[in-house]
mmCIF file of C-alpha atoms in Angstrom:
data_model
loop_
_atom_site.group_PDB
_atom_site.id
_atom_site.type_symbol
_atom_site.label_atom_id
_atom_site.label_comp_id
_atom_site.label_asym_id
_atom_site.label_seq_id
_atom_site.Cartn_x
_atom_site.Cartn_y
_atom_site.Cartn_z
ATOM 1 C CA MET A 1 0.000 0.000 0.000
ATOM 2 C CA THR A 2 1.523 3.312 -1.105
ATOM 3 C CA ALA A 3 1.367 6.627 0.707
ATOM 4 C CA GLU A 4 -0.964 7.930 -1.987
ATOM 5 C CA LYS A 5 -3.341 5.000 -1.424
ATOM 6 C CA ILE A 6 -3.340 5.560 2.331
ATOM 7 C CA ARG A 7 -4.139 9.246 1.843
ATOM 8 C CA ALA A 8 -7.022 8.345 -0.443
ATOM 9 C CA ILE A 9 -8.444 5.869 2.081
ATOM 10 C CA LEU A 10 -8.210 8.429 4.886
ATOM 11 C CA ARG A 11 -9.909 11.088 2.736
ATOM 12 C CA GLU A 12 -12.731 8.680 1.922
ATOM 13 C CA HIS A 13 -13.355 8.332 5.665
ATOM 14 C CA GLY A 14 -13.443 12.065 6.327
ATOM 15 C CA ILE A 15 -9.907 12.554 7.645
ATOM 16 C CA GLU A 16 -9.017 16.116 6.656
ATOM 17 C CA ASN A 17 -5.247 16.188 7.275
ATOM 18 C CA ASP A 18 -4.651 13.074 5.210
ATOM 19 C CA TYR A 19 -1.130 14.023 4.087
ATOM 20 C CA VAL A 20 0.186 14.825 7.574
ATOM 21 C CA GLU A 21 -1.482 11.789 9.139
ATOM 22 C CA THR A 22 -0.231 9.420 6.437
ATOM 23 C CA LYS A 23 3.315 10.692 6.876
ATOM 24 C CA LEU A 24 3.129 10.306 10.654
ATOM 25 C CA LEU A 25 1.716 6.789 10.466
ATOM 26 C CA ILE A 26 4.390 5.636 8.027
ATOM 27 C CA GLU A 27 7.267 7.269 9.909
ATOM 28 C CA GLU A 28 6.172 5.912 13.285
ATOM 29 C CA LEU A 29 5.287 2.397 12.140
ATOM 30 C CA CYS A 30 7.557 1.759 9.147
ATOM 31 C CA GLY A 31 10.497 4.100 9.422
ATOM 32 C CA LYS A 32 11.480 6.487 6.626
ATOM 33 C CA TYR A 33 8.631 8.016 4.592
ATOM 34 C CA SER A 34 8.673 7.621 0.828
ATOM 35 C CA GLU A 35 6.115 8.577 -1.802
ATOM 36 C CA ASP A 36 7.194 5.747 -4.075
ATOM 37 C CA LYS A 37 7.490 2.809 -1.704
ATOM 38 C CA ASP A 38 4.805 0.130 -1.506
ATOM 39 C CA TYR A 39 4.498 -0.583 2.216
ATOM 40 C CA ASP A 40 3.674 -4.149 3.232
ATOM 41 C CA SER A 41 3.191 -3.796 6.974
ATOM 42 C CA PRO A 42 0.370 -5.440 8.954
ATOM 43 C CA ARG A 43 0.902 -2.836 11.696
ATOM 44 C CA LEU A 44 0.375 -0.030 9.201
ATOM 45 C CA PHE A 45 -2.735 -1.677 7.715
ATOM 46 C CA GLU A 46 -4.198 -2.099 11.199
ATOM 47 C CA ALA A 47 -3.391 1.514 12.073
ATOM 48 C CA VAL A 48 -5.127 2.801 8.934
ATOM 49 C CA GLU A 49 -8.205 0.728 9.767
ATOM 50 C CA LYS A 50 -8.278 2.149 13.282
ATOM 51 C CA ARG A 51 -7.903 5.702 11.994
ATOM 52 C CA CYS A 52 -10.737 5.172 9.515
ATOM 53 C CA ALA A 53 -12.852 4.079 12.504
ATOM 54 C CA ARG A 54 -11.968 7.519 13.974
ATOM 55 C CA HIS A 55 -9.657 6.136 16.625
ATOM 56 C CA PRO A 56 -7.468 9.111 17.650
ATOM 57 C CA LEU A 57 -4.213 9.282 15.719
ATOM 58 C CA GLN A 58 -2.353 10.080 18.937
ATOM 59 C CA TYR A 59 -3.450 6.811 20.562
ATOM 60 C CA ILE A 60 -2.517 4.863 17.445
ATOM 61 C CA ILE A 61 1.077 6.105 17.368
ATOM 62 C CA GLY A 62 1.217 6.186 21.182
ATOM 63 C CA LYS A 63 2.648 9.667 21.596
ATOM 64 C CA TRP A 64 2.079 13.326 20.907
ATOM 65 C CA TRP A 65 3.947 16.614 21.103
ATOM 66 C CA PHE A 66 3.004 19.523 23.367
ATOM 67 C CA CYS A 67 4.944 22.718 24.028
ATOM 68 C CA ARG A 68 8.490 21.453 23.427
ATOM 69 C CA CYS A 69 8.039 18.028 25.014
ATOM 70 C CA GLU A 70 6.998 14.602 23.754
ATOM 71 C CA PHE A 71 4.358 12.703 25.729
ATOM 72 C CA GLU A 72 3.309 9.085 25.769
ATOM 73 C CA VAL A 73 -0.479 8.974 25.402
ATOM 74 C CA ASN A 74 -3.091 6.242 25.478
ATOM 75 C CA GLU A 75 -6.755 5.647 26.265
ATOM 76 C CA ASN A 76 -6.150 6.523 29.928
ATOM 77 C CA CYS A 77 -5.628 10.234 29.243
ATOM 78 C CA LEU A 78 -6.846 13.108 27.132
ATOM 79 C CA VAL A 79 -4.798 13.983 24.073
ATOM 80 C CA PRO A 80 -2.703 17.143 24.749
ATOM 81 C CA ARG A 81 -4.044 20.000 22.630
ATOM 82 C CA PRO A 82 -2.469 23.244 21.389
ATOM 83 C CA ASP A 83 -5.157 25.325 23.150
ATOM 84 C CA THR A 84 -3.802 24.115 26.496
ATOM 85 C CA GLU A 85 -0.393 25.644 25.791
ATOM 86 C CA LEU A 86 -1.837 29.009 26.864
ATOM 87 C CA THR A 87 -2.402 27.552 30.343
ATOM 88 C CA VAL A 88 1.279 26.601 30.469
ATOM 89 C CA GLU A 89 2.428 29.990 29.154
ATOM 90 C CA THR A 90 0.256 31.785 31.711
ATOM 91 C CA ALA A 91 1.609 29.746 34.608
ATOM 92 C CA VAL A 92 5.221 30.113 33.474
ATOM 93 C CA LYS A 93 4.874 33.918 33.570
ATOM 94 C CA LEU A 94 2.868 33.975 36.793
ATOM 95 C CA LEU A 95 4.930 31.698 39.038
ATOM 96 C CA PRO A 96 7.482 33.410 41.315
ATOM 97 C CA GLN A 97 11.100 32.288 41.354
ATOM 98 C CA ASN A 98 11.809 28.994 43.143
ATOM 99 C CA SER A 99 8.130 28.252 43.667
ATOM 100 C CA ASN A 100 5.959 25.183 43.907
ATOM 101 C CA PHE A 101 2.614 24.561 42.254
ATOM 102 C CA ALA A 102 -0.130 21.947 42.151
ATOM 103 C CA ASP A 103 -1.588 20.506 38.949
ATOM 104 C CA LEU A 104 -5.018 19.012 39.585
ATOM 105 C CA CYS A 105 -6.487 16.387 37.199
ATOM 106 C CA THR A 106 -3.022 16.061 35.685
ATOM 107 C CA GLY A 107 -3.877 13.374 33.086
ATOM 108 C CA SER A 108 -0.813 12.800 30.885
ATOM 109 C CA GLY A 109 1.038 15.356 33.006
ATOM 110 C CA CYS A 110 1.457 17.645 30.014
ATOM 111 C CA ILE A 111 0.765 20.900 31.897
ATOM 112 C CA ALA A 112 2.941 20.253 34.954
ATOM 113 C CA ILE A 113 5.781 18.679 32.967
ATOM 114 C CA SER A 114 5.838 21.472 30.378
ATOM 115 C CA ILE A 115 5.990 24.112 33.117
ATOM 116 C CA LEU A 116 8.838 22.248 34.817
ATOM 117 C CA ASP A 117 10.638 21.974 31.490
ATOM 118 C CA LEU A 118 10.348 25.722 30.894
ATOM 119 C CA ARG A 119 10.981 26.755 34.498
ATOM 120 C CA SER A 120 13.822 24.745 36.026
ATOM 121 C CA ASP A 121 13.407 26.606 39.343
ATOM 122 C CA THR A 122 9.915 25.205 40.012
ATOM 123 C CA ARG A 123 8.518 22.030 41.574
ATOM 124 C CA ALA A 124 5.143 20.358 40.983
ATOM 125 C CA ASP A 125 2.713 18.155 42.859
ATOM 126 C CA ALA A 126 0.507 16.520 40.223
ATOM 127 C CA TYR A 127 -2.778 15.034 41.445
ATOM 128 C CA GLU A 128 -4.803 12.420 39.566
ATOM 129 C CA LEU A 129 -7.776 10.224 40.466
ATOM 130 C CA TYR A 130 -6.955 7.206 38.279
ATOM 131 C CA PRO A 131 -3.900 5.007 39.029
ATOM 132 C CA LYS A 132 -3.142 4.056 35.403
ATOM 133 C CA THR A 133 -3.318 7.690 34.350
ATOM 134 C CA LEU A 134 -1.036 8.755 37.186
ATOM 135 C CA GLU A 135 1.521 6.104 36.203
ATOM 136 C CA LEU A 136 1.456 7.485 32.671
ATOM 137 C CA ALA A 137 2.125 11.005 33.991
ATOM 138 C CA LYS A 138 5.055 9.712 36.054
ATOM 139 C CA LYS A 139 6.497 7.980 32.963
ATOM 140 C CA ASN A 140 6.186 11.224 31.021
ATOM 141 C CA ALA A 141 7.986 13.128 33.772
ATOM 142 C CA GLU A 142 10.863 10.640 33.527
ATOM 143 C CA LYS A 143 10.807 10.770 29.732
ATOM 144 C CA ASN A 144 11.167 14.547 29.802
ATOM 145 C CA LYS A 145 13.805 14.532 32.563
ATOM 146 C CA VAL A 146 11.832 16.450 35.193
ATOM 147 C CA SER A 147 10.926 13.555 37.504
ATOM 148 C CA GLU A 148 13.109 14.848 40.358
ATOM 149 C CA ARG A 149 10.861 17.920 40.563
ATOM 150 C CA PHE A 150 7.591 16.110 39.809
ATOM 151 C CA SER A 151 5.563 14.354 42.521
ATOM 152 C CA GLY A 152 2.608 12.295 41.291
ATOM 153 C CA ILE A 153 -0.110 11.935 43.917
ATOM 154 C CA LEU A 154 -3.243 9.792 43.740
ATOM 155 C CA GLY A 155 -6.392 11.515 44.962
ATOM 156 C CA ASP A 156 -9.797 13.075 44.337
ATOM 157 C CA VAL A 157 -10.234 16.851 43.931
ATOM 158 C CA PHE A 158 -13.685 16.522 45.504
ATOM 159 C CA SER A 159 -11.975 15.656 48.791
ATOM 160 C CA PRO A 160 -11.302 18.877 50.759
ATOM 161 C CA GLU A 161 -8.367 17.184 52.488
ATOM 162 C CA LEU A 162 -6.554 16.209 49.280
ATOM 163 C CA LEU A 163 -3.873 18.898 49.570
ATOM 164 C CA GLY A 164 -3.632 18.673 53.349
ATOM 165 C CA ASP A 165 -1.905 21.740 54.778
ATOM 166 C CA LYS A 166 0.357 22.293 51.752
ATOM 167 C CA LYS A 167 0.643 25.807 50.364
ATOM 168 C CA TYR A 168 1.220 26.555 46.686
ATOM 169 C CA ALA A 169 2.162 29.609 44.660
ATOM 170 C CA ALA A 170 -0.392 28.431 42.090
ATOM 171 C CA ILE A 171 -3.003 25.726 41.749
ATOM 172 C CA ILE A 172 -3.410 24.872 38.088
ATOM 173 C CA SER A 173 -6.013 22.690 36.428
ATOM 174 C CA ASN A 174 -7.463 21.722 33.089
ATOM 175 C CA PRO A 175 -10.399 19.842 34.626
ATOM 176 C CA PRO A 176 -13.323 18.163 32.878
ATOM 177 C CA TYR A 177 -15.500 21.097 31.790
ATOM 178 C CA ILE A 178 -17.842 19.902 29.041
ATOM 179 C CA ARG A 179 -21.529 19.806 29.939
ATOM 180 C CA THR A 180 -22.841 16.258 30.193
ATOM 181 C CA ASP A 181 -25.511 16.807 27.523
ATOM 182 C CA VAL A 182 -22.915 18.094 25.039
ATOM 183 C CA ILE A 183 -20.587 15.095 25.120
ATOM 184 C CA GLU A 184 -22.607 13.024 22.629
ATOM 185 C CA THR A 185 -22.367 15.868 20.093
ATOM 186 C CA LEU A 186 -18.552 15.927 20.085
ATOM 187 C CA GLU A 187 -16.335 14.685 17.266
ATOM 188 C CA ALA A 188 -16.027 10.914 16.990
ATOM 189 C CA GLU A 189 -12.351 11.021 18.008
ATOM 190 C CA VAL A 190 -13.049 13.058 21.146
ATOM 191 C CA LYS A 191 -15.765 10.643 22.232
ATOM 192 C CA GLN A 192 -13.120 7.892 22.302
ATOM 193 C CA GLU A 193 -11.130 9.807 24.913
ATOM 194 C CA PRO A 194 -11.898 9.106 28.598
ATOM 195 C CA ARG A 195 -15.372 10.393 29.394
ATOM 196 C CA ALA A 196 -14.323 11.057 32.989
ATOM 197 C CA ALA A 197 -11.770 13.566 31.668
ATOM 198 C CA LEU A 198 -14.436 15.389 29.643
ATOM 199 C CA ASP A 199 -17.614 15.424 31.736
ATOM 200 C CA GLY A 200 -17.891 18.539 33.884
ATOM 201 C CA GLY A 201 -21.396 17.794 35.107
ATOM 202 C CA GLU A 202 -24.748 19.254 34.165
ATOM 203 C CA ASP A 203 -23.420 22.805 33.751
ATOM 204 C CA GLY A 204 -19.757 21.963 33.100
ATOM 205 C CA LEU A 205 -18.641 23.774 36.244
ATOM 206 C CA VAL A 206 -18.611 21.201 39.057
ATOM 207 C CA PHE A 207 -14.823 20.825 39.117
ATOM 208 C CA TYR A 208 -14.155 24.569 39.185
ATOM 209 C CA ARG A 209 -16.512 25.038 42.136
ATOM 210 C CA ALA A 210 -14.994 22.113 44.030
ATOM 211 C CA ILE A 211 -11.408 23.249 43.462
ATOM 212 C CA VAL A 212 -12.048 26.837 44.549
ATOM 213 C CA ASP A 213 -14.184 25.813 47.535
ATOM 214 C CA ASN A 214 -11.820 23.073 48.704
ATOM 215 C CA PHE A 215 -8.403 24.541 48.044
ATOM 216 C CA ALA A 216 -8.477 28.323 48.382
ATOM 217 C CA LYS A 217 -6.903 27.647 51.782
ATOM 218 C CA ASN A 218 -3.939 26.005 50.051
ATOM 219 C CA LEU A 219 -2.841 29.094 48.121
ATOM 220 C CA LYS A 220 0.085 31.062 49.437
ATOM 221 C CA ASP A 221 -0.353 34.803 49.937
ATOM 222 C CA GLY A 222 -0.520 36.281 46.458
ATOM 223 C CA GLY A 223 -1.137 32.848 44.948
ATOM 224 C CA ALA A 224 -3.574 32.132 42.128
ATOM 225 C CA PHE A 225 -5.758 29.515 40.545
ATOM 226 C CA VAL A 226 -5.035 29.037 36.830
ATOM 227 C CA PHE A 227 -7.790 27.215 34.960
ATOM 228 C CA GLU A 228 -8.287 26.198 31.372
ATOM 229 C CA ILE A 229 -11.923 26.967 30.536
ATOM 230 C CA GLY A 230 -14.406 26.458 27.728
ATOM 231 C CA TYR A 231 -14.946 29.294 25.258
ATOM 232 C CA ASP A 232 -18.363 30.122 26.779
ATOM 233 C CA GLN A 233 -17.485 29.825 30.484
ATOM 234 C CA ALA A 234 -15.816 33.162 31.267
ATOM 235 C CA ASP A 235 -18.885 34.739 32.876
ATOM 236 C CA ASP A 236 -19.493 31.598 34.936
ATOM 237 C CA LEU A 237 -15.904 31.616 36.224
ATOM 238 C CA LYS A 238 -16.245 35.264 37.180
ATOM 239 C CA LYS A 239 -19.327 34.383 39.251
ATOM 240 C CA ILE A 240 -17.529 31.469 40.926
ATOM 241 C CA ALA A 241 -14.611 33.781 41.712
ATOM 242 C CA GLU A 242 -16.826 36.539 43.078
ATOM 243 C CA ALA A 243 -18.668 34.112 45.362
ATOM 244 C CA SER A 244 -15.342 33.259 47.046
ATOM 245 C CA ASP A 245 -13.997 36.833 47.078
ATOM 246 C CA PHE A 246 -11.579 36.261 44.205
ATOM 247 C CA SER A 247 -10.940 38.416 41.162
ATOM 248 C CA CYS A 248 -10.998 36.739 37.743
ATOM 249 C CA GLU A 249 -8.866 37.628 34.738
ATOM 250 C CA ILE A 250 -9.655 35.956 31.406
ATOM 251 C CA LYS A 251 -7.087 35.296 28.680
ATOM 252 C CA LYS A 252 -7.950 34.517 25.065
ATOM 253 C CA ASP A 253 -6.189 31.959 22.884
ATOM 254 C CA LEU A 254 -4.793 32.620 19.403
ATOM 255 C CA GLY A 255 -8.215 31.947 17.924
ATOM 256 C CA GLY A 256 -9.743 34.718 20.008
ATOM 257 C CA CYS A 257 -11.655 32.338 22.298
ATOM 258 C CA ASN A 258 -11.732 32.657 26.084
ATOM 259 C CA ARG A 259 -9.326 29.959 27.250
ATOM 260 C CA VAL A 260 -7.689 30.661 30.632
ATOM 261 C CA ALA A 261 -9.051 32.081 33.885
ATOM 262 C CA ILE A 262 -6.724 33.453 36.574
ATOM 263 C CA LEU A 263 -8.343 33.756 40.012
ATOM 264 C CA ARG A 264 -6.659 35.802 42.740
ATOM 265 C CA ARG A 265 -7.897 36.509 46.233
ATOM 266 C CA ASN A 266 -9.186 40.067 46.687
ATOM 267 C CA ASN A 267 -7.193 42.049 49.255
#
């Protein structure tokens, strides 16, 4: 099967970036990419079938790139997305020198690990509910050579005692924030990612409320919450902030959509 044939098959099944995806599949599964070669690889054939069934490309090749790091990914975590890089950039600028931060609902660890990679003076406690997902985050910390400054901790953000008496310069999270009734309308690939990492409850806000209510006490003086949010959730986050006597600053991504909320305690 040639590269041209693979591209045609992917196009027939509605895959828009057929050239890029074909090149990635061949390079990752067969080695060097060539337009002329006829590839005879059962692994490649199986991968094309999975992609045509709208299995996420990132799970098929088993890794993805985010910020300047490479992450192992599988069905136990969300796929790292470019929109989330704004959360990393915001935290990198916000964190004081030689500070520590918490990353709640860490998933693949992409946020915490990318911050550690960009800020060698920082340390992270990364919290995750699911053991297999946490092990994946720990592997990614080792892979990206930040494991000495990365602590993976198993626990539930709905438990007020999760952080104990620890104090952080920032508490960062890209929590599940999609409304339950919206999940079935998402792209086929997204629906194959872990539902628990997508479902933010009836209004999409249950994790934000829990994190602010439970862990405001764990922010150092001058500390901040940094949240990734949905494009239509800025006003809701401002209300959540106001109810706990926090200010709320909203940052837009490159597409002009509301993407990050920074909550600071009013003085």
